[in-house]
Amino acid sequence: MSGFAVRSSLESPSELARTAVLALGAQSALALVYLVVTDAGLAAPRTLAISFIWVTAAVVGVHHADRPDSGRAVLALAGLVGVGYGLVLGWLTGSIGASSGAAMGLDVVLLPPWWGPMVRYDGTVLSLFVFPYQAFGYAALAYLVSLAVRDVAAYGTSAGVGGLIALGSCASCALPVVAAVASALGGAGLGLGTAPAAGDTYLLATGAYVISVGVLTVRPTLG
């Protein structure tokens, strides 16, 4: 009778908690430096918590995820899949898009820590709209997806179940961000020193993101 199994090499909850605490400490120190050397301000606690949760989940997931042994060909394929996945997420959320052609150039907005410095760029081909915490989080997801691809090569197709579950979770983590980013760009937009609103869309995206990281870190298999 088949069922779900998880990585037996995953560390204990205390080890995961230790990594999370260290990550929060490092983020707090970097945020303090950022506030001292720039004119950025703070935001509501809920707004700050969203960015800290994303970065902390990313650090814990990447640090504790199991890394199967893989040959160069598998590493190359897994890397390509991971990068492609990250680019698709960026496109879905509006972080990467086609050039609008309206205001060419680079703009850096000093939003609160981990929301800023937010980078906006509009070139001849592509445009970018990047919050640091989202860029960090999507990079972590891309890496974890590449590990799921290596699982399939090492353990067979049953090892890809966790990746499929997480891909579904990430669709739900990306779509709320689309609405939130569209809202932030509408009306007056994001001006220098303003803080983005942390509405229900960002909270939903954060919950789905944490689930996705958790599944991709544990990566359950059928067996």
PDB file of C-alpha atoms in Angstrom:
ATOM      1  CA  MET A   1       0.000   0.000   0.000  1.00  0.00           C
ATOM      2  CA  SER A   2       1.567   3.264  -1.094  1.00  0.00           C
ATOM      3  CA  GLY A   3       1.728   6.421   0.994  1.00  0.00           C
ATOM      4  CA  PHE A   4       3.730   9.577   1.492  1.00  0.00           C
ATOM      5  CA  ALA A   5       7.241   9.475   2.911  1.00  0.00           C
ATOM      6  CA  VAL A   6       9.503  12.411   3.752  1.00  0.00           C
ATOM      7  CA  ARG A   7      13.227  13.009   3.853  1.00  0.00           C
ATOM      8  CA  SER A   8      14.650  11.101   6.824  1.00  0.00           C
ATOM      9  CA  SER A   9      17.702  13.380   6.852  1.00  0.00           C
ATOM     10  CA  LEU A  10      15.700  16.502   7.722  1.00  0.00           C
ATOM     11  CA  GLU A  11      16.942  18.041  10.976  1.00  0.00           C
ATOM     12  CA  SER A  12      14.945  18.218  14.201  1.00  0.00           C
ATOM     13  CA  PRO A  13      12.494  21.080  14.876  1.00  0.00           C
ATOM     14  CA  SER A  14      15.000  22.581  17.300  1.00  0.00           C
ATOM     15  CA  GLU A  15      17.600  22.830  14.521  1.00  0.00           C
ATOM     16  CA  LEU A  16      15.053  24.441  12.208  1.00  0.00           C
ATOM     17  CA  ALA A  17      14.098  26.910  14.944  1.00  0.00           C
ATOM     18  CA  ARG A  18      17.758  27.732  15.591  1.00  0.00           C
ATOM     19  CA  THR A  19      18.288  28.569  11.922  1.00  0.00           C
ATOM     20  CA  ALA A  20      15.133  30.707  11.913  1.00  0.00           C
ATOM     21  CA  VAL A  21      16.298  32.670  14.976  1.00  0.00           C
ATOM     22  CA  LEU A  22      19.731  33.263  13.436  1.00  0.00           C
ATOM     23  CA  ALA A  23      18.106  34.383  10.188  1.00  0.00           C
ATOM     24  CA  LEU A  24      15.836  36.813  12.024  1.00  0.00           C
ATOM     25  CA  GLY A  25      18.807  38.206  13.925  1.00  0.00           C
ATOM     26  CA  ALA A  26      20.813  38.750  10.756  1.00  0.00           C
ATOM     27  CA  GLN A  27      17.844  40.389   9.027  1.00  0.00           C
ATOM     28  CA  SER A  28      17.280  42.706  11.980  1.00  0.00           C
ATOM     29  CA  ALA A  29      20.923  43.782  11.955  1.00  0.00           C
ATOM     30  CA  LEU A  30      20.868  44.457   8.209  1.00  0.00           C
ATOM     31  CA  ALA A  31      17.574  46.333   8.554  1.00  0.00           C
ATOM     32  CA  LEU A  32      19.068  48.544  11.273  1.00  0.00           C
ATOM     33  CA  VAL A  33      22.074  49.376   9.090  1.00  0.00           C
ATOM     34  CA  TYR A  34      19.739  50.132   6.174  1.00  0.00           C
ATOM     35  CA  LEU A  35      17.656  52.510   8.297  1.00  0.00           C
ATOM     36  CA  VAL A  36      20.774  54.288   9.600  1.00  0.00           C
ATOM     37  CA  VAL A  37      22.416  54.886   6.203  1.00  0.00           C
ATOM     38  CA  THR A  38      19.243  55.782   4.253  1.00  0.00           C
ATOM     39  CA  ASP A  39      16.189  57.990   4.677  1.00  0.00           C
ATOM     40  CA  ALA A  40      13.842  55.007   4.637  1.00  0.00           C
ATOM     41  CA  GLY A  41      11.267  54.739   7.382  1.00  0.00           C
ATOM     42  CA  LEU A  42       9.493  51.928   9.159  1.00  0.00           C
ATOM     43  CA  ALA A  43       6.117  50.454   8.302  1.00  0.00           C
ATOM     44  CA  ALA A  44       3.308  48.837  10.232  1.00  0.00           C
ATOM     45  CA  PRO A  45       4.362  45.681  12.109  1.00  0.00           C
ATOM     46  CA  ARG A  46       2.248  43.468   9.839  1.00  0.00           C
ATOM     47  CA  THR A  47       3.925  44.909   6.757  1.00  0.00           C
ATOM     48  CA  LEU A  48       7.417  44.313   8.158  1.00  0.00           C
ATOM     49  CA  ALA A  49       6.468  40.827   9.349  1.00  0.00           C
ATOM     50  CA  ILE A  50       5.549  39.740   5.816  1.00  0.00           C
ATOM     51  CA  SER A  51       9.026  40.449   4.446  1.00  0.00           C
ATOM     52  CA  PHE A  52      10.788  38.908   7.457  1.00  0.00           C
ATOM     53  CA  ILE A  53       8.690  35.740   7.182  1.00  0.00           C
ATOM     54  CA  TRP A  54       9.552  35.326   3.497  1.00  0.00           C
ATOM     55  CA  VAL A  55      13.301  35.738   4.025  1.00  0.00           C
ATOM     56  CA  THR A  56      13.349  33.531   7.130  1.00  0.00           C
ATOM     57  CA  ALA A  57      11.414  30.727   5.420  1.00  0.00           C
ATOM     58  CA  ALA A  58      13.774  30.950   2.446  1.00  0.00           C
ATOM     59  CA  VAL A  59      16.889  30.680   4.619  1.00  0.00           C
ATOM     60  CA  VAL A  60      15.529  27.751   6.628  1.00  0.00           C
ATOM     61  CA  GLY A  61      14.392  25.892   3.527  1.00  0.00           C
ATOM     62  CA  VAL A  62      17.608  26.306   1.552  1.00  0.00           C
ATOM     63  CA  HIS A  63      19.846  25.536   4.524  1.00  0.00           C
ATOM     64  CA  HIS A  64      18.058  22.363   5.604  1.00  0.00           C
ATOM     65  CA  ALA A  65      16.886  20.905   2.272  1.00  0.00           C
ATOM     66  CA  ASP A  66      18.309  17.519   1.322  1.00  0.00           C
ATOM     67  CA  ARG A  67      20.746  17.649  -1.626  1.00  0.00           C
ATOM     68  CA  PRO A  68      20.911  14.394  -3.599  1.00  0.00           C
ATOM     69  CA  ASP A  69      24.137  13.500  -5.374  1.00  0.00           C
ATOM     70  CA  SER A  70      23.907  14.406  -9.051  1.00  0.00           C
ATOM     71  CA  GLY A  71      26.110  14.312 -12.119  1.00  0.00           C
ATOM     72  CA  ARG A  72      26.964  17.372 -14.180  1.00  0.00           C
ATOM     73  CA  ALA A  73      24.227  16.770 -16.734  1.00  0.00           C
ATOM     74  CA  VAL A  74      21.562  16.500 -14.037  1.00  0.00           C
ATOM     75  CA  LEU A  75      22.926  19.576 -12.248  1.00  0.00           C
ATOM     76  CA  ALA A  76      22.764  21.552 -15.484  1.00  0.00           C
ATOM     77  CA  LEU A  77      19.202  20.426 -16.225  1.00  0.00           C
ATOM     78  CA  ALA A  78      18.067  21.085 -12.664  1.00  0.00           C
ATOM     79  CA  GLY A  79      19.645  24.532 -12.768  1.00  0.00           C
ATOM     80  CA  LEU A  80      17.874  25.398 -16.008  1.00  0.00           C
ATOM     81  CA  VAL A  81      14.526  24.231 -14.637  1.00  0.00           C
ATOM     82  CA  GLY A  82      15.067  26.227 -11.438  1.00  0.00           C
ATOM     83  CA  VAL A  83      16.006  29.407 -13.284  1.00  0.00           C
ATOM     84  CA  GLY A  84      13.063  28.987 -15.644  1.00  0.00           C
ATOM     85  CA  TYR A  85      10.723  28.497 -12.703  1.00  0.00           C
ATOM     86  CA  GLY A  86      12.032  31.646 -11.014  1.00  0.00           C
ATOM     87  CA  LEU A  87      11.579  33.671 -14.196  1.00  0.00           C
ATOM     88  CA  VAL A  88       8.014  32.402 -14.626  1.00  0.00           C
ATOM     89  CA  LEU A  89       7.190  33.410 -11.047  1.00  0.00           C
ATOM     90  CA  GLY A  90       8.716  36.821 -11.675  1.00  0.00           C
ATOM     91  CA  TRP A  91       6.602  37.210 -14.815  1.00  0.00           C
ATOM     92  CA  LEU A  92       3.384  36.080 -13.104  1.00  0.00           C
ATOM     93  CA  THR A  93       3.846  38.540 -10.247  1.00  0.00           C
ATOM     94  CA  GLY A  94       4.817  41.445 -12.464  1.00  0.00           C
ATOM     95  CA  SER A  95       8.373  41.620 -11.143  1.00  0.00           C
ATOM     96  CA  ILE A  96       9.525  40.960 -14.723  1.00  0.00           C
ATOM     97  CA  GLY A  97       7.585  42.150 -17.724  1.00  0.00           C
ATOM     98  CA  ALA A  98       7.719  43.638 -21.164  1.00  0.00           C
ATOM     99  CA  SER A  99       8.914  47.203 -21.439  1.00  0.00           C
ATOM    100  CA  SER A 100       6.167  49.791 -21.149  1.00  0.00           C
ATOM    101  CA  GLY A 101       8.170  52.288 -23.175  1.00  0.00           C
ATOM    102  CA  ALA A 102       6.731  55.107 -21.074  1.00  0.00           C
ATOM    103  CA  ALA A 103       9.551  56.069 -18.695  1.00  0.00           C
ATOM    104  CA  MET A 104      12.861  54.520 -19.628  1.00  0.00           C
ATOM    105  CA  GLY A 105      15.497  54.239 -16.927  1.00  0.00           C
ATOM    106  CA  LEU A 106      16.321  53.004 -13.437  1.00  0.00           C
ATOM    107  CA  ASP A 107      14.640  54.137 -10.229  1.00  0.00           C
ATOM    108  CA  VAL A 108      15.398  53.058  -6.646  1.00  0.00           C
ATOM    109  CA  VAL A 109      12.744  53.647  -3.983  1.00  0.00           C
ATOM    110  CA  LEU A 110      13.752  53.616  -0.305  1.00  0.00           C
ATOM    111  CA  LEU A 111      10.866  51.661   1.155  1.00  0.00           C
ATOM    112  CA  PRO A 112      10.981  50.048   4.645  1.00  0.00           C
ATOM    113  CA  PRO A 113      13.499  47.241   5.266  1.00  0.00           C
ATOM    114  CA  TRP A 114      13.246  44.263   2.885  1.00  0.00           C
ATOM    115  CA  TRP A 115      10.522  46.045   0.921  1.00  0.00           C
ATOM    116  CA  GLY A 116      13.259  48.406  -0.108  1.00  0.00           C
ATOM    117  CA  PRO A 117      15.419  49.439  -1.683  1.00  0.00           C
ATOM    118  CA  MET A 118      12.783  48.618  -4.301  1.00  0.00           C
ATOM    119  CA  VAL A 119      14.166  48.682  -7.838  1.00  0.00           C
ATOM    120  CA  ARG A 120      12.128  49.806 -10.828  1.00  0.00           C
ATOM    121  CA  TYR A 121      13.633  49.583 -14.277  1.00  0.00           C
ATOM    122  CA  ASP A 122      12.131  50.104 -17.693  1.00  0.00           C
ATOM    123  CA  GLY A 123      14.374  49.255 -20.623  1.00  0.00           C
ATOM    124  CA  THR A 124      13.948  48.827 -24.327  1.00  0.00           C
ATOM    125  CA  VAL A 125      12.841  45.194 -23.934  1.00  0.00           C
ATOM    126  CA  LEU A 126      12.130  44.352 -20.281  1.00  0.00           C
ATOM    127  CA  SER A 127      10.864  46.078 -17.179  1.00  0.00           C
ATOM    128  CA  LEU A 128      11.625  45.153 -13.563  1.00  0.00           C
ATOM    129  CA  PHE A 129       9.700  45.820 -10.362  1.00  0.00           C
ATOM    130  CA  VAL A 130      11.614  44.156  -7.539  1.00  0.00           C
ATOM    131  CA  PHE A 131      11.052  44.058  -3.787  1.00  0.00           C
ATOM    132  CA  PRO A 132      14.194  42.589  -2.140  1.00  0.00           C
ATOM    133  CA  TYR A 133      12.283  40.093  -0.004  1.00  0.00           C
ATOM    134  CA  GLN A 134      10.399  38.746  -3.023  1.00  0.00           C
ATOM    135  CA  ALA A 135      13.564  38.455  -5.107  1.00  0.00           C
ATOM    136  CA  PHE A 136      15.213  36.565  -2.236  1.00  0.00           C
ATOM    137  CA  GLY A 137      12.163  34.357  -1.788  1.00  0.00           C
ATOM    138  CA  TYR A 138      11.737  33.483  -5.450  1.00  0.00           C
ATOM    139  CA  ALA A 139      15.448  32.699  -5.769  1.00  0.00           C
ATOM    140  CA  ALA A 140      15.085  30.259  -2.864  1.00  0.00           C
ATOM    141  CA  LEU A 141      12.051  28.623  -4.486  1.00  0.00           C
ATOM    142  CA  ALA A 142      13.936  28.286  -7.767  1.00  0.00           C
ATOM    143  CA  TYR A 143      16.802  26.541  -5.973  1.00  0.00           C
ATOM    144  CA  LEU A 144      14.444  24.206  -4.100  1.00  0.00           C
ATOM    145  CA  VAL A 145      12.685  23.314  -7.358  1.00  0.00           C
ATOM    146  CA  SER A 146      16.076  22.429  -8.847  1.00  0.00           C
ATOM    147  CA  LEU A 147      16.611  20.052  -5.912  1.00  0.00           C
ATOM    148  CA  ALA A 148      13.249  18.430  -6.667  1.00  0.00           C
ATOM    149  CA  VAL A 149      14.435  17.824 -10.240  1.00  0.00           C
ATOM    150  CA  ARG A 150      17.593  16.196  -8.875  1.00  0.00           C
ATOM    151  CA  ASP A 151      15.349  13.985  -6.718  1.00  0.00           C
ATOM    152  CA  VAL A 152      13.585  12.655  -9.788  1.00  0.00           C
ATOM    153  CA  ALA A 153      16.919  11.795 -11.392  1.00  0.00           C
ATOM    154  CA  ALA A 154      18.214  10.107  -8.233  1.00  0.00           C
ATOM    155  CA  TYR A 155      15.111   8.343  -6.877  1.00  0.00           C
ATOM    156  CA  GLY A 156      12.639   8.059  -9.760  1.00  0.00           C
ATOM    157  CA  THR A 157       9.397   9.749 -10.719  1.00  0.00           C
ATOM    158  CA  SER A 158       7.739   9.091  -7.352  1.00  0.00           C
ATOM    159  CA  ALA A 159      10.149  11.638  -5.874  1.00  0.00           C
ATOM    160  CA  GLY A 160       8.568  14.355  -8.018  1.00  0.00           C
ATOM    161  CA  VAL A 161       5.281  14.337  -6.073  1.00  0.00           C
ATOM    162  CA  GLY A 162       6.491  16.938  -3.586  1.00  0.00           C
ATOM    163  CA  GLY A 163       7.560  19.228  -6.391  1.00  0.00           C
ATOM    164  CA  LEU A 164       4.161  18.992  -8.070  1.00  0.00           C
ATOM    165  CA  ILE A 165       2.380  19.785  -4.800  1.00  0.00           C
ATOM    166  CA  ALA A 166       4.633  22.783  -4.220  1.00  0.00           C
ATOM    167  CA  LEU A 167       4.141  24.039  -7.776  1.00  0.00           C
ATOM    168  CA  GLY A 168       0.420  24.110  -7.114  1.00  0.00           C
ATOM    169  CA  SER A 169       0.983  25.935  -3.839  1.00  0.00           C
ATOM    170  CA  CYS A 170       3.185  28.462  -5.585  1.00  0.00           C
ATOM    171  CA  ALA A 171       0.507  29.243  -8.134  1.00  0.00           C
ATOM    172  CA  SER A 172      -1.630  30.343  -5.192  1.00  0.00           C
ATOM    173  CA  CYS A 173       1.322  32.230  -3.727  1.00  0.00           C
ATOM    174  CA  ALA A 174       1.924  34.130  -6.962  1.00  0.00           C
ATOM    175  CA  LEU A 175      -1.598  35.104  -7.961  1.00  0.00           C
ATOM    176  CA  PRO A 176      -2.439  37.157  -4.839  1.00  0.00           C
ATOM    177  CA  VAL A 177       0.780  39.111  -5.357  1.00  0.00           C
ATOM    178  CA  VAL A 178      -0.368  40.044  -8.860  1.00  0.00           C
ATOM    179  CA  ALA A 179      -3.415  41.788  -7.419  1.00  0.00           C
ATOM    180  CA  ALA A 180      -1.368  43.428  -4.672  1.00  0.00           C
ATOM    181  CA  VAL A 181       1.279  44.755  -7.056  1.00  0.00           C
ATOM    182  CA  ALA A 182      -1.386  46.044  -9.435  1.00  0.00           C
ATOM    183  CA  SER A 183      -3.016  47.855  -6.525  1.00  0.00           C
ATOM    184  CA  ALA A 184       0.305  49.343  -5.416  1.00  0.00           C
ATOM    185  CA  LEU A 185       1.037  50.605  -8.934  1.00  0.00           C
ATOM    186  CA  GLY A 186      -2.419  52.118  -9.372  1.00  0.00           C
ATOM    187  CA  GLY A 187      -3.533  55.547  -8.243  1.00  0.00           C
ATOM    188  CA  ALA A 188      -0.735  57.576  -6.715  1.00  0.00           C
ATOM    189  CA  GLY A 189       1.668  54.623  -6.901  1.00  0.00           C
ATOM    190  CA  LEU A 190       4.668  54.127  -4.646  1.00  0.00           C
ATOM    191  CA  GLY A 191       6.452  57.367  -3.928  1.00  0.00           C
ATOM    192  CA  LEU A 192       9.774  57.938  -2.213  1.00  0.00           C
ATOM    193  CA  GLY A 193       9.578  56.971   1.428  1.00  0.00           C
ATOM    194  CA  THR A 194       6.085  55.507   1.278  1.00  0.00           C
ATOM    195  CA  ALA A 195       5.295  52.044   2.600  1.00  0.00           C
ATOM    196  CA  PRO A 196       3.286  49.536   0.574  1.00  0.00           C
ATOM    197  CA  ALA A 197       0.011  48.457   2.069  1.00  0.00           C
ATOM    198  CA  ALA A 198       0.052  44.957   3.502  1.00  0.00           C
ATOM    199  CA  GLY A 199      -3.453  43.855   2.633  1.00  0.00           C
ATOM    200  CA  ASP A 200      -5.048  40.454   2.666  1.00  0.00           C
ATOM    201  CA  THR A 201      -3.526  39.662  -0.731  1.00  0.00           C
ATOM    202  CA  TYR A 202       0.007  39.843   0.641  1.00  0.00           C
ATOM    203  CA  LEU A 203      -0.987  37.793   3.703  1.00  0.00           C
ATOM    204  CA  LEU A 204      -2.468  35.076   1.491  1.00  0.00           C
ATOM    205  CA  ALA A 205       0.646  35.083  -0.660  1.00  0.00           C
ATOM    206  CA  THR A 206       2.840  34.786   2.430  1.00  0.00           C
ATOM    207  CA  GLY A 207       0.923  31.788   3.750  1.00  0.00           C
ATOM    208  CA  ALA A 208       1.101  30.024   0.389  1.00  0.00           C
ATOM    209  CA  TYR A 209       4.804  30.866   0.095  1.00  0.00           C
ATOM    210  CA  VAL A 210       5.635  29.313   3.467  1.00  0.00           C
ATOM    211  CA  ILE A 211       3.687  26.157   2.525  1.00  0.00           C
ATOM    212  CA  SER A 212       5.537  25.954  -0.786  1.00  0.00           C
ATOM    213  CA  VAL A 213       8.944  26.291   0.867  1.00  0.00           C
ATOM    214  CA  GLY A 214       7.997  23.689   3.467  1.00  0.00           C
ATOM    215  CA  VAL A 215       6.848  21.144   0.887  1.00  0.00           C
ATOM    216  CA  LEU A 216       9.888  21.709  -1.318  1.00  0.00           C
ATOM    217  CA  THR A 217      12.188  21.381   1.689  1.00  0.00           C
ATOM    218  CA  VAL A 218      10.621  18.124   2.932  1.00  0.00           C
ATOM    219  CA  ARG A 219       9.842  16.939  -0.625  1.00  0.00           C
ATOM    220  CA  PRO A 220       7.493  13.998   0.120  1.00  0.00           C
ATOM    221  CA  THR A 221       7.695  10.947  -2.102  1.00  0.00           C
ATOM    222  CA  LEU A 222       5.269   8.158  -2.918  1.00  0.00           C
ATOM    223  CA  GLY A 223       6.351   4.865  -1.437  1.00  0.00           C
TER     224      GLY A 223
END
